[in-house]
PDB file of C-alpha atoms in Angstrom:
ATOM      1  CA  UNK A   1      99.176  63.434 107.643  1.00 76.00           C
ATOM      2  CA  UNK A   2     101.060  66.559 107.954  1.00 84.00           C
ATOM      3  CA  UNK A   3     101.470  68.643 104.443  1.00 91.00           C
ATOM      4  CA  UNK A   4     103.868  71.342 104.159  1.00 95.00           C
ATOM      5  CA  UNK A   5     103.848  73.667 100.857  1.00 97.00           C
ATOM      6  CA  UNK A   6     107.858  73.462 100.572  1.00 97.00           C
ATOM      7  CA  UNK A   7     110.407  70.782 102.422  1.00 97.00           C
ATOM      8  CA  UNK A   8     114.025  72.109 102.241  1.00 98.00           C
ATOM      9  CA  UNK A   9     116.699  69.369 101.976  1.00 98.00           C
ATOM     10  CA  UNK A  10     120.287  70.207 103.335  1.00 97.00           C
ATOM     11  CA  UNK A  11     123.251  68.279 103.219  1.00 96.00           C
ATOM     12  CA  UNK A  12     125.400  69.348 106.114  1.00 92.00           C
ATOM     13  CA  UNK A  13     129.124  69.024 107.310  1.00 89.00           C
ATOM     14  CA  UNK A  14     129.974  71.315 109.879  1.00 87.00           C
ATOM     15  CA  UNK A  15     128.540  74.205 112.147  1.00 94.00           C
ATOM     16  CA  UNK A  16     125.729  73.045 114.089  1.00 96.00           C
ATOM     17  CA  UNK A  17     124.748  76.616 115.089  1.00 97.00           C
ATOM     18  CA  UNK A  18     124.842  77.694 111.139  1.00 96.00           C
ATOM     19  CA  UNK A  19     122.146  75.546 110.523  1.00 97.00           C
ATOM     20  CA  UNK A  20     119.899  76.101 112.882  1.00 97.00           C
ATOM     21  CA  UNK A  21     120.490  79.261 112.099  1.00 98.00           C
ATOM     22  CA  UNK A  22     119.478  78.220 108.715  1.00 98.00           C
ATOM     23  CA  UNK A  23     115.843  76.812 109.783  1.00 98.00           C
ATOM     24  CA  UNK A  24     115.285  79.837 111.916  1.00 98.00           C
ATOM     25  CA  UNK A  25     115.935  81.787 108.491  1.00 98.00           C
ATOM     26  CA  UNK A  26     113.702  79.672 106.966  1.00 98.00           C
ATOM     27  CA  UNK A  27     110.900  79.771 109.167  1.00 97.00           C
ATOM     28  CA  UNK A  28     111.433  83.831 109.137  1.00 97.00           C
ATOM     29  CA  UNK A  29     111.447  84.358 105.175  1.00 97.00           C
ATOM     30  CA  UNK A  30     108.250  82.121 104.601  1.00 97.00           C
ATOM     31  CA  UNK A  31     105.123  84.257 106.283  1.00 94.00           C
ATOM     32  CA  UNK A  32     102.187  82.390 105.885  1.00 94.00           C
ATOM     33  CA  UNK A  33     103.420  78.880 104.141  1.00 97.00           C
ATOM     34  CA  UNK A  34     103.834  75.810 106.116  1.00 97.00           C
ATOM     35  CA  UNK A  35     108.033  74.651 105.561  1.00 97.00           C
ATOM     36  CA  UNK A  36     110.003  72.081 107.289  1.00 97.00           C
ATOM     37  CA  UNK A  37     113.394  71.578 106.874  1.00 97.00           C
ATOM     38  CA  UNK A  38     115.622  67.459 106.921  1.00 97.00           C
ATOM     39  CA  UNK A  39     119.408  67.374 107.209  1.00 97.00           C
ATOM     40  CA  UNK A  40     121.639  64.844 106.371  1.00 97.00           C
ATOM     41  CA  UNK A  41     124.533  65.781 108.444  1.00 96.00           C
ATOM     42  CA  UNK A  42     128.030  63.761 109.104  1.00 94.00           C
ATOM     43  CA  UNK A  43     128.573  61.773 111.595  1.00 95.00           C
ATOM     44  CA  UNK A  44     130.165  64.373 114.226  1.00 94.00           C
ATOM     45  CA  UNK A  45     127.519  67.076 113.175  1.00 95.00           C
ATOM     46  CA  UNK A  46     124.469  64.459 113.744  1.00 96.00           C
ATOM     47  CA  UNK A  47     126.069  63.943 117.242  1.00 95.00           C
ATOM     48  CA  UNK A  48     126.201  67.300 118.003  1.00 95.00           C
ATOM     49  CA  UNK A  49     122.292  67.807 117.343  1.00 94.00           C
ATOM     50  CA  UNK A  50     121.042  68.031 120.888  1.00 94.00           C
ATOM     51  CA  UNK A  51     123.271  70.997 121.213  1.00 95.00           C
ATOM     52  CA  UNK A  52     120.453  73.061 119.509  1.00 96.00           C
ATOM     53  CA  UNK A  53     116.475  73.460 119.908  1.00 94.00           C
ATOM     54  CA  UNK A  54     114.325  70.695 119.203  1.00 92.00           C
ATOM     55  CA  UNK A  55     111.617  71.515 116.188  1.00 93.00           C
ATOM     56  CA  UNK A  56     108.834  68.464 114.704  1.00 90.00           C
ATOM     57  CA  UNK A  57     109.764  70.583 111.246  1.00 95.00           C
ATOM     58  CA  UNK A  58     113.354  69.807 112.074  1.00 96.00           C
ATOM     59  CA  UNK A  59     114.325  66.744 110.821  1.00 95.00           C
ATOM     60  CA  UNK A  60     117.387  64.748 111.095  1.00 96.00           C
ATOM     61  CA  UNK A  61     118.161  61.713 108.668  1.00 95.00           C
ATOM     62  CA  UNK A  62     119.240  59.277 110.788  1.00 95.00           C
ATOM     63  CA  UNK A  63     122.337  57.404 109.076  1.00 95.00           C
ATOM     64  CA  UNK A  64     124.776  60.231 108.847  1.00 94.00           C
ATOM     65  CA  UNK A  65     127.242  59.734 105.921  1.00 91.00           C
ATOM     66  CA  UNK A  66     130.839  61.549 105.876  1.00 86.00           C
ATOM     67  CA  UNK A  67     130.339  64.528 102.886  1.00 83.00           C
ATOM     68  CA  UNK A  68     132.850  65.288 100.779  1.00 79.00           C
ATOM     69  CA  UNK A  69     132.942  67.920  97.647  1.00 77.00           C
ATOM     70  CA  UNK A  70     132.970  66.805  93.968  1.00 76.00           C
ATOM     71  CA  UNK A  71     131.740  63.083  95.158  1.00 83.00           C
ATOM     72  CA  UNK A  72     128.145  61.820  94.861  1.00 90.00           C
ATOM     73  CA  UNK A  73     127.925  62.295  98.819  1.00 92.00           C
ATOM     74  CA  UNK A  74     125.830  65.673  98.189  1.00 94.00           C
ATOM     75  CA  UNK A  75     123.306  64.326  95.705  1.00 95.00           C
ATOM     76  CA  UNK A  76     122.785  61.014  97.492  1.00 95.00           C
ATOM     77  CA  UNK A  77     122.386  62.913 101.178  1.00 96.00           C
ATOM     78  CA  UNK A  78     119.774  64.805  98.953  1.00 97.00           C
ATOM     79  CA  UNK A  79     117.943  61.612  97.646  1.00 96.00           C
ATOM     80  CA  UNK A  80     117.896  59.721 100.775  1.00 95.00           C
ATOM     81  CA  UNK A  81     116.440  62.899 102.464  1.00 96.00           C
ATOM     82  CA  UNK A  82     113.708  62.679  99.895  1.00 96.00           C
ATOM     83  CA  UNK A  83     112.996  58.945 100.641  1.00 94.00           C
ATOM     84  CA  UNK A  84     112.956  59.369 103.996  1.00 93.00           C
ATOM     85  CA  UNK A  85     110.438  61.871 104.709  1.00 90.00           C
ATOM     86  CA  UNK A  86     108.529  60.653 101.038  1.00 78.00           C
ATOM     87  CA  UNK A  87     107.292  57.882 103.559  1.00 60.00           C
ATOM     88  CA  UNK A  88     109.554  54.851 103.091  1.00 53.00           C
ATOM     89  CA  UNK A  89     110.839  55.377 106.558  1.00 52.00           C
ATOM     90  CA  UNK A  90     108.578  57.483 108.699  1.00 56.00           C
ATOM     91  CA  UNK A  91     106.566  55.876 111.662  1.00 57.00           C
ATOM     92  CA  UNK A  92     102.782  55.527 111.199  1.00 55.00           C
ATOM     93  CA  UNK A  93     101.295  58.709 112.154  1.00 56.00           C
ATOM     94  CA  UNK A  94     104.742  60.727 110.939  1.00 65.00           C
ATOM     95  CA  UNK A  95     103.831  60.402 107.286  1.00 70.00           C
ATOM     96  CA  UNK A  96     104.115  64.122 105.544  1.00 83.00           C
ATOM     97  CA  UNK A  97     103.047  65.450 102.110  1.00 90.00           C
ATOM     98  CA  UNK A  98     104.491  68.485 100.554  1.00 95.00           C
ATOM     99  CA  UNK A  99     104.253  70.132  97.421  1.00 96.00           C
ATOM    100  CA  UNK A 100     108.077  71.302  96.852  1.00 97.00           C
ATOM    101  CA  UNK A 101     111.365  69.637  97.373  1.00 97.00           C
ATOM    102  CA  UNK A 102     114.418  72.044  97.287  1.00 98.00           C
ATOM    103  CA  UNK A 103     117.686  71.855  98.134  1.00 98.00           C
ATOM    104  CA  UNK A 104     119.893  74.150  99.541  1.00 97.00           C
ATOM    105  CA  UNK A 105     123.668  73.863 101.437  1.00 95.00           C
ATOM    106  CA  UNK A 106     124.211  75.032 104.763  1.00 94.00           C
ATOM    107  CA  UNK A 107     125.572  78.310 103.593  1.00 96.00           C
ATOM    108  CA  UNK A 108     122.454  79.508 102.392  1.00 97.00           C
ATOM    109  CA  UNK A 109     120.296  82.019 103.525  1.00 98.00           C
ATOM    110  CA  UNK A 110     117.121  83.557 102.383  1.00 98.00           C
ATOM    111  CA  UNK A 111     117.296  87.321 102.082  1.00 97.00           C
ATOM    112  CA  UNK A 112     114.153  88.245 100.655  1.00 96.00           C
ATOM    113  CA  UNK A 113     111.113  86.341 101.232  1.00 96.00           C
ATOM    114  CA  UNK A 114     109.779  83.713  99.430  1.00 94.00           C
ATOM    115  CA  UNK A 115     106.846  84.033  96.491  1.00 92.00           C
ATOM    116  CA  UNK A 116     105.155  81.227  96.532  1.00 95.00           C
ATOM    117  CA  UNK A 117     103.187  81.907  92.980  1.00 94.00           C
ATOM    118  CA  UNK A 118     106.565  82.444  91.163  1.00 92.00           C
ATOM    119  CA  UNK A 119     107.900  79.074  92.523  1.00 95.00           C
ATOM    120  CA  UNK A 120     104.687  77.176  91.716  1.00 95.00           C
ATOM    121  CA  UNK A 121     104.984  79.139  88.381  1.00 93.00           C
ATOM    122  CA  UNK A 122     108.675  78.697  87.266  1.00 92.00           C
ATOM    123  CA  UNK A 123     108.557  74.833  88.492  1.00 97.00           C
ATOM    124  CA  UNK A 124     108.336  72.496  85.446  1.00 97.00           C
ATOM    125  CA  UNK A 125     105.864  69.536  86.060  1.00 97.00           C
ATOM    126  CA  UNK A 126     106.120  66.171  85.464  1.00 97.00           C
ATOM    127  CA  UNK A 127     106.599  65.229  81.220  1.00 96.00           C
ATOM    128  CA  UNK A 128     108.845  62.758  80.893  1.00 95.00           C
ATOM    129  CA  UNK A 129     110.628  62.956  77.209  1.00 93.00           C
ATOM    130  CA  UNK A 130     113.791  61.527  76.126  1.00 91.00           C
ATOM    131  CA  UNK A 131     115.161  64.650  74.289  1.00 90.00           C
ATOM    132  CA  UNK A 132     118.930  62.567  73.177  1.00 93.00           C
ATOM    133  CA  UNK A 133     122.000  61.816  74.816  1.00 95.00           C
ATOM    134  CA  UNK A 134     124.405  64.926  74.679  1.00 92.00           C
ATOM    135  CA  UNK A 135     126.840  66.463  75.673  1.00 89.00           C
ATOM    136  CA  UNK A 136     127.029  69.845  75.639  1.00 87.00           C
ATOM    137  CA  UNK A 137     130.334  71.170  76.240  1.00 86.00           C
ATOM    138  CA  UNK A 138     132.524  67.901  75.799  1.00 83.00           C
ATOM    139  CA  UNK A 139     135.628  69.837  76.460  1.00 86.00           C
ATOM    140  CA  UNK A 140     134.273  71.398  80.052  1.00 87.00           C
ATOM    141  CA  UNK A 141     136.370  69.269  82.771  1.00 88.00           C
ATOM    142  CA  UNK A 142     132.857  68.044  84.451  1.00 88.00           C
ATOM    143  CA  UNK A 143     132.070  66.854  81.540  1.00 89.00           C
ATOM    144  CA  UNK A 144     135.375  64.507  80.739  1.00 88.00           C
ATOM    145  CA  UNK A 145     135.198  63.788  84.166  1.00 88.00           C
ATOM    146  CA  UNK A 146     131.790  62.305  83.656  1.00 90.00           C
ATOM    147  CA  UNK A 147     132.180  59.911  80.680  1.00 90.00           C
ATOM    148  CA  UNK A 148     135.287  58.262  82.591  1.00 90.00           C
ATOM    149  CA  UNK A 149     132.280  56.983  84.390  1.00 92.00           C
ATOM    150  CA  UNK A 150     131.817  54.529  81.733  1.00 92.00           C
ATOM    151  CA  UNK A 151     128.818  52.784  83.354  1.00 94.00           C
ATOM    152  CA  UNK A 152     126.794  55.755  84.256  1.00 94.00           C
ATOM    153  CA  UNK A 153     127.620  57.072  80.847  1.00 94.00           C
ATOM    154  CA  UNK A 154     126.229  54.082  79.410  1.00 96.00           C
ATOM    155  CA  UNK A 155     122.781  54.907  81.231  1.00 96.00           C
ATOM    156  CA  UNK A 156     122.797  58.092  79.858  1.00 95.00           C
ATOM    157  CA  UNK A 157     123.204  56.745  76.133  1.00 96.00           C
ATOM    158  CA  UNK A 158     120.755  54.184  76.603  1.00 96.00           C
ATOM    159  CA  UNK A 159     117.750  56.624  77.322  1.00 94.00           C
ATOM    160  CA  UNK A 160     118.581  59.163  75.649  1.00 95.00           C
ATOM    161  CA  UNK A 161     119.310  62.160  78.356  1.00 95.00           C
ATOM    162  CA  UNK A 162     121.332  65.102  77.910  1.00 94.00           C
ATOM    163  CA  UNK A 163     123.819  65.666  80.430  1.00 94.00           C
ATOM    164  CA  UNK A 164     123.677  68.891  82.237  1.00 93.00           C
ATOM    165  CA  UNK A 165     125.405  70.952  84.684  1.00 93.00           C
ATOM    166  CA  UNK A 166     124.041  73.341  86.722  1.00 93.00           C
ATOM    167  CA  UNK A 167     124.174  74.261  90.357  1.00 93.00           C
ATOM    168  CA  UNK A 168     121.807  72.209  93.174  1.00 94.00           C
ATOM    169  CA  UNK A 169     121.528  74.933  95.341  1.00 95.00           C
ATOM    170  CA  UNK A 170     117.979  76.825  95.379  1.00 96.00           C
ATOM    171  CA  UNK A 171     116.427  74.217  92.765  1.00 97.00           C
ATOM    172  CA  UNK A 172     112.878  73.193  93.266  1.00 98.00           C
ATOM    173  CA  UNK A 173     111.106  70.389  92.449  1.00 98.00           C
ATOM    174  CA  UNK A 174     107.685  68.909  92.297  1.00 97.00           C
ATOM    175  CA  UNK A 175     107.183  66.281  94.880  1.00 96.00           C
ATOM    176  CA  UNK A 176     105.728  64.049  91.526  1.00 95.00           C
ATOM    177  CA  UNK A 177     109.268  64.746  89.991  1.00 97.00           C
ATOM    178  CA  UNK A 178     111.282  64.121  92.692  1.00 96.00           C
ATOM    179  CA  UNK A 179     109.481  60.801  93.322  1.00 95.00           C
ATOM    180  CA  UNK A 180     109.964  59.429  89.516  1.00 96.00           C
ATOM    181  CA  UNK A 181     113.652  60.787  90.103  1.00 96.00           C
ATOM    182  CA  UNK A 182     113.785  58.340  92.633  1.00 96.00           C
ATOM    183  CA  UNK A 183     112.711  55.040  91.061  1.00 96.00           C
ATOM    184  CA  UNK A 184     114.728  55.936  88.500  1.00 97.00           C
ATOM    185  CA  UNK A 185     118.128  56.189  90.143  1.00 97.00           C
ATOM    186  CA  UNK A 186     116.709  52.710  92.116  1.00 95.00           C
ATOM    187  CA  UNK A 187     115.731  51.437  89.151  1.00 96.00           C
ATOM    188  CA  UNK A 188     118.864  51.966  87.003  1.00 97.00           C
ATOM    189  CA  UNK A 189     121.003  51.135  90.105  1.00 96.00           C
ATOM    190  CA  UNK A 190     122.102  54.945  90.434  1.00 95.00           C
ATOM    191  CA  UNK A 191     123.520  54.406  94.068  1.00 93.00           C
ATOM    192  CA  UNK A 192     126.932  54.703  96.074  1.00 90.00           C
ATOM    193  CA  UNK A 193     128.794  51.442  94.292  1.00 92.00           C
ATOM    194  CA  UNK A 194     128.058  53.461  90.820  1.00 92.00           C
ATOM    195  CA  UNK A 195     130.427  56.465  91.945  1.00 90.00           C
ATOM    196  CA  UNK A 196     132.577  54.728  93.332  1.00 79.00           C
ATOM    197  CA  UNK A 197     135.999  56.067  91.639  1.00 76.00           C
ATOM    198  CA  UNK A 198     134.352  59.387  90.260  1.00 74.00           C
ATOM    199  CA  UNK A 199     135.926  63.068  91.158  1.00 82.00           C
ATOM    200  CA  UNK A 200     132.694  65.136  90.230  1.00 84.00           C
ATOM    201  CA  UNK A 201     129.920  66.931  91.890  1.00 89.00           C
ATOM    202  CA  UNK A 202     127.599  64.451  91.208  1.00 91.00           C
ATOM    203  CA  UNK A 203     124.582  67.354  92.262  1.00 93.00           C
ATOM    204  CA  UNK A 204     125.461  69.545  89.731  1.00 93.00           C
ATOM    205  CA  UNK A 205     124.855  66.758  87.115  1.00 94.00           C
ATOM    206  CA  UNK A 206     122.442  64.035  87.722  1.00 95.00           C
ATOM    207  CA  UNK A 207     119.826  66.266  89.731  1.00 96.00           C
ATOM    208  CA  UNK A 208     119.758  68.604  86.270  1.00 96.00           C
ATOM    209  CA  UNK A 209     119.821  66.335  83.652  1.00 96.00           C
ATOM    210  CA  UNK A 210     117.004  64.101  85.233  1.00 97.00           C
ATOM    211  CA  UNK A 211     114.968  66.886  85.938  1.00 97.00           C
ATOM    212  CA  UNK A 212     115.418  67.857  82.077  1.00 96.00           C
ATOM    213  CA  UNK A 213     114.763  64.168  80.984  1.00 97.00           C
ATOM    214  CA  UNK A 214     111.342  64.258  83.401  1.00 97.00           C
ATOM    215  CA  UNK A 215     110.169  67.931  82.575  1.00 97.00           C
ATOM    216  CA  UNK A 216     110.111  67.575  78.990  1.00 95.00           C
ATOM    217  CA  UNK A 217     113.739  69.347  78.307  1.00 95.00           C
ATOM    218  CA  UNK A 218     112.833  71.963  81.369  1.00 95.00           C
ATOM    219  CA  UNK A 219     115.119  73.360  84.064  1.00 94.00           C
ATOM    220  CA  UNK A 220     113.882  75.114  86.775  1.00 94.00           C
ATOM    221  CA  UNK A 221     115.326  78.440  87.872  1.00 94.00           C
ATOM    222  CA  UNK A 222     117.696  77.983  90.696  1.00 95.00           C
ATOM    223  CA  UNK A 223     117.440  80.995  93.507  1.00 95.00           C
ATOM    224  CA  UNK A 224     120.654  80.458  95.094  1.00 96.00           C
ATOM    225  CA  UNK A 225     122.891  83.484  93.790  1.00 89.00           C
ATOM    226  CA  UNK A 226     126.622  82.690  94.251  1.00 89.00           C
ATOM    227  CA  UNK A 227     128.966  85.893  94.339  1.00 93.00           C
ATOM    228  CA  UNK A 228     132.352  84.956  95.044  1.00 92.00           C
ATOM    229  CA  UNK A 229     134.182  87.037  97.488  1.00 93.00           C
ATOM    230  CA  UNK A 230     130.426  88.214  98.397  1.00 95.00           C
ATOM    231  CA  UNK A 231     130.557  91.757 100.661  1.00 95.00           C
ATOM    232  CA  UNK A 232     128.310  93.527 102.536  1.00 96.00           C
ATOM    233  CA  UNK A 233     127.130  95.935  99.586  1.00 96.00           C
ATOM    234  CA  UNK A 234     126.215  92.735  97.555  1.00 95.00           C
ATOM    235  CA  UNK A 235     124.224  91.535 100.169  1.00 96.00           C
ATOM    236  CA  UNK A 236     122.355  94.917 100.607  1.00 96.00           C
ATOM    237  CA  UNK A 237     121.540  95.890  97.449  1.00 96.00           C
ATOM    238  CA  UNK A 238     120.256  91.689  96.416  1.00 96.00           C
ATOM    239  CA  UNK A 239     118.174  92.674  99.774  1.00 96.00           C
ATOM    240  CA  UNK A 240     116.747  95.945  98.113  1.00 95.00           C
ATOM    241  CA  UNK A 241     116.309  94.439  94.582  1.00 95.00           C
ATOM    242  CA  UNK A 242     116.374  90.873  94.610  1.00 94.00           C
ATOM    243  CA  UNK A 243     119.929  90.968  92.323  1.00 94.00           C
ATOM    244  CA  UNK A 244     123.487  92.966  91.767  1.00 91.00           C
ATOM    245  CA  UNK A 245     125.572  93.230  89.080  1.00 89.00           C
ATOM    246  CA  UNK A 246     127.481  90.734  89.721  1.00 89.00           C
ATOM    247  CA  UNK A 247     124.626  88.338  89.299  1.00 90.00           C
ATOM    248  CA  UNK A 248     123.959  89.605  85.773  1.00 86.00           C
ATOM    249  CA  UNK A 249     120.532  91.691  86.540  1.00 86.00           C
ATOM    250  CA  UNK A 250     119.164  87.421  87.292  1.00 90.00           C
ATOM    251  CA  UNK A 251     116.534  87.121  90.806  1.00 92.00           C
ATOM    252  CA  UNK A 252     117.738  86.084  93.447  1.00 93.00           C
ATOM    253  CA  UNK A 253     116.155  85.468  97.242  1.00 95.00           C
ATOM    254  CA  UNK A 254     119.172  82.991  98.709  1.00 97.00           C
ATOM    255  CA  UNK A 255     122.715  84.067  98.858  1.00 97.00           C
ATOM    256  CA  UNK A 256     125.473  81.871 100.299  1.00 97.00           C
ATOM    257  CA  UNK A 257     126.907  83.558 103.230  1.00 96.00           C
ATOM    258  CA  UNK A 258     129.993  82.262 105.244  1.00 96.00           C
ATOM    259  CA  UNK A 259     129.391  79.995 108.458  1.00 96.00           C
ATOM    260  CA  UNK A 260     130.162  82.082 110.788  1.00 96.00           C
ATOM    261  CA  UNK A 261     127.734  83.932 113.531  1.00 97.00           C
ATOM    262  CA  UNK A 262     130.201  86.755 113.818  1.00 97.00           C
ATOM    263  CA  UNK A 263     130.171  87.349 110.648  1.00 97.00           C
ATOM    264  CA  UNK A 264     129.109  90.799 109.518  1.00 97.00           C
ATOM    265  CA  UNK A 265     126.721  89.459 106.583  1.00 97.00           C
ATOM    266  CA  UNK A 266     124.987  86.991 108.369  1.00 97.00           C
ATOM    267  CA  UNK A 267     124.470  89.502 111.049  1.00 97.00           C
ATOM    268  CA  UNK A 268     122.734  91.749 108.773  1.00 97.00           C
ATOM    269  CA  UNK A 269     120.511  89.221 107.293  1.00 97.00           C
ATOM    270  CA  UNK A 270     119.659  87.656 111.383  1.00 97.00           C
ATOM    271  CA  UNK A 271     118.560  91.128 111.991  1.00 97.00           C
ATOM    272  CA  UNK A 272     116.429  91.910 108.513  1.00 95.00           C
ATOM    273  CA  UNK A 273     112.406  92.589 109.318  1.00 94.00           C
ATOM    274  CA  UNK A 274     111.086  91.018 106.633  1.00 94.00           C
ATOM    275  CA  UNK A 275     107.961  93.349 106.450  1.00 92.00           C
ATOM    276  CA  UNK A 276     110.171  96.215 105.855  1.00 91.00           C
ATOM    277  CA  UNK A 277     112.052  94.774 102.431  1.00 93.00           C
ATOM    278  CA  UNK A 278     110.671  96.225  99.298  1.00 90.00           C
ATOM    279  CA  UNK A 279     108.479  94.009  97.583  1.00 86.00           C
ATOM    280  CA  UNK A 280     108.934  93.500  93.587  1.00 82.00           C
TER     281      UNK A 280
END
């Protein structure tokens, strides 16, 4: 059985060349760990797959699903990545273990490498605890949006989970949490028909709040800085220090850069020697 000490999930819709160039940044910012990387792609990005090198740590789902933004597309491409390689559907002989499960977008890209110790360290393990339904910030527009899903709502009330909203991107998880996540959402029937009329990113809510409800009222830290209108100084100086001012003085080793090969940023970061950025 092949183990890998981190599987990347990425939930793809366009730019075949971005993410390979995405595994290839991968594979580049993790010196000395063992990483593989499964897309769930669209339908005319999983067709254009043989257009790019063929890797065993390169995994495609193989029922493509059209992705759209605040839908449940993203967070179920996410959690039928996770079933797939957790062994439901692998071959004999293709079964894999890994320690982390972490999503990312096809945007992303490492800029400083990877500590292994501070993700193992700032992960929250598995404690379930039903900490009361909430909400938060009933006026934020995710949140109204949310309860008009009167069924999933429902769910919520009935166990007693807090409803939270935080970004997907750069979250890890224990395998062990990402597999009671999973018979969860099959168990409560959290699946497409449950979405279907709902205008919210469904990532930036039920990943969260489950991983609260399963972690004991824990969130991990997410990685994945997000500067809007990013530049090339941003970049650079998140390179040198692992943050900017404009991410509040908070770590950060994966910035979202445009999808674009020309462009200047993710030039910069294709040509970075990881040996030569300062360590912190």
């Amino acid at each position: 059985m092949k183990h890998y000490n981190i599987l990347y999930s990425v939930v793809a819709h366009e730019k075949i060349e971005c993410v390979y160039n995405l595994y290839e940044n991968i594979l580049k910012f993790h010196p000395g760990l063992s990483v593989a990387m499964i897309v769930h792609a669209n339908p005319r990005l999983y067709e254009q797959r043989d257009e790019i090198p063929c890797h065993e740590n390169l995994i495609w789902h193989p029922v493509p699903t059209v992705k759209e933004r605040f839908t449940s597309k993203i967070f179920l491409g996410h959690l039928e990545n996770f079933r797939y390689v957790g062994g439901r559907h692998l071959q004999k002989g293709e079964e894999m273990s890994f320690d982390f499960f972490c999503t990312l977008a096809s945007n992303c890209m490492f800029v400083r490498p990877i500590v292994f110790e501070r993700i193992a360290e700032n992960t929250p393990i598995l404690a379930p605890r039903a900490g009361g339904y909430r909400l938060p910030d009933p006026e934020r527009w995710m949140y109204k949006e949310f309860i008009k899903n009167v069924k999933l709502n429902e769910i919520f009330k009935q166990i007693g989970m807090e409803i939270c909203v935080i970004t997907h991107e750069g979250a890890y998880f224990r395998k062990n949490v990402m597999d009671s996540m999973s018979v969860f959402c099959e168990g409560w029937g959290i699946n497409e028909s449950i979405f279907v009329h709902d205008t919210i990113p469904a990532e930036e809510i039920i990943l969260p709040s489950l991983e609260k409800f399963l972690t004991g009222g824990k969130i991990g830290k997410r990685y994945c800085g997000w500067i809007p209108g990013i530049k090339e100084e941003d970049v650079r100086t998140v390179i040198e220090t692992g943050t900017c001012k404009l991410l509040s003085g908070h770590y950060n080793n994966i910035l979202k850069i445009p999808r674009d090969m020309e462009n200047p940023m993710r030039k910069m970061v294709n040509e970075l020697q990881v040996e030569e950025i300062p360590q912190i």
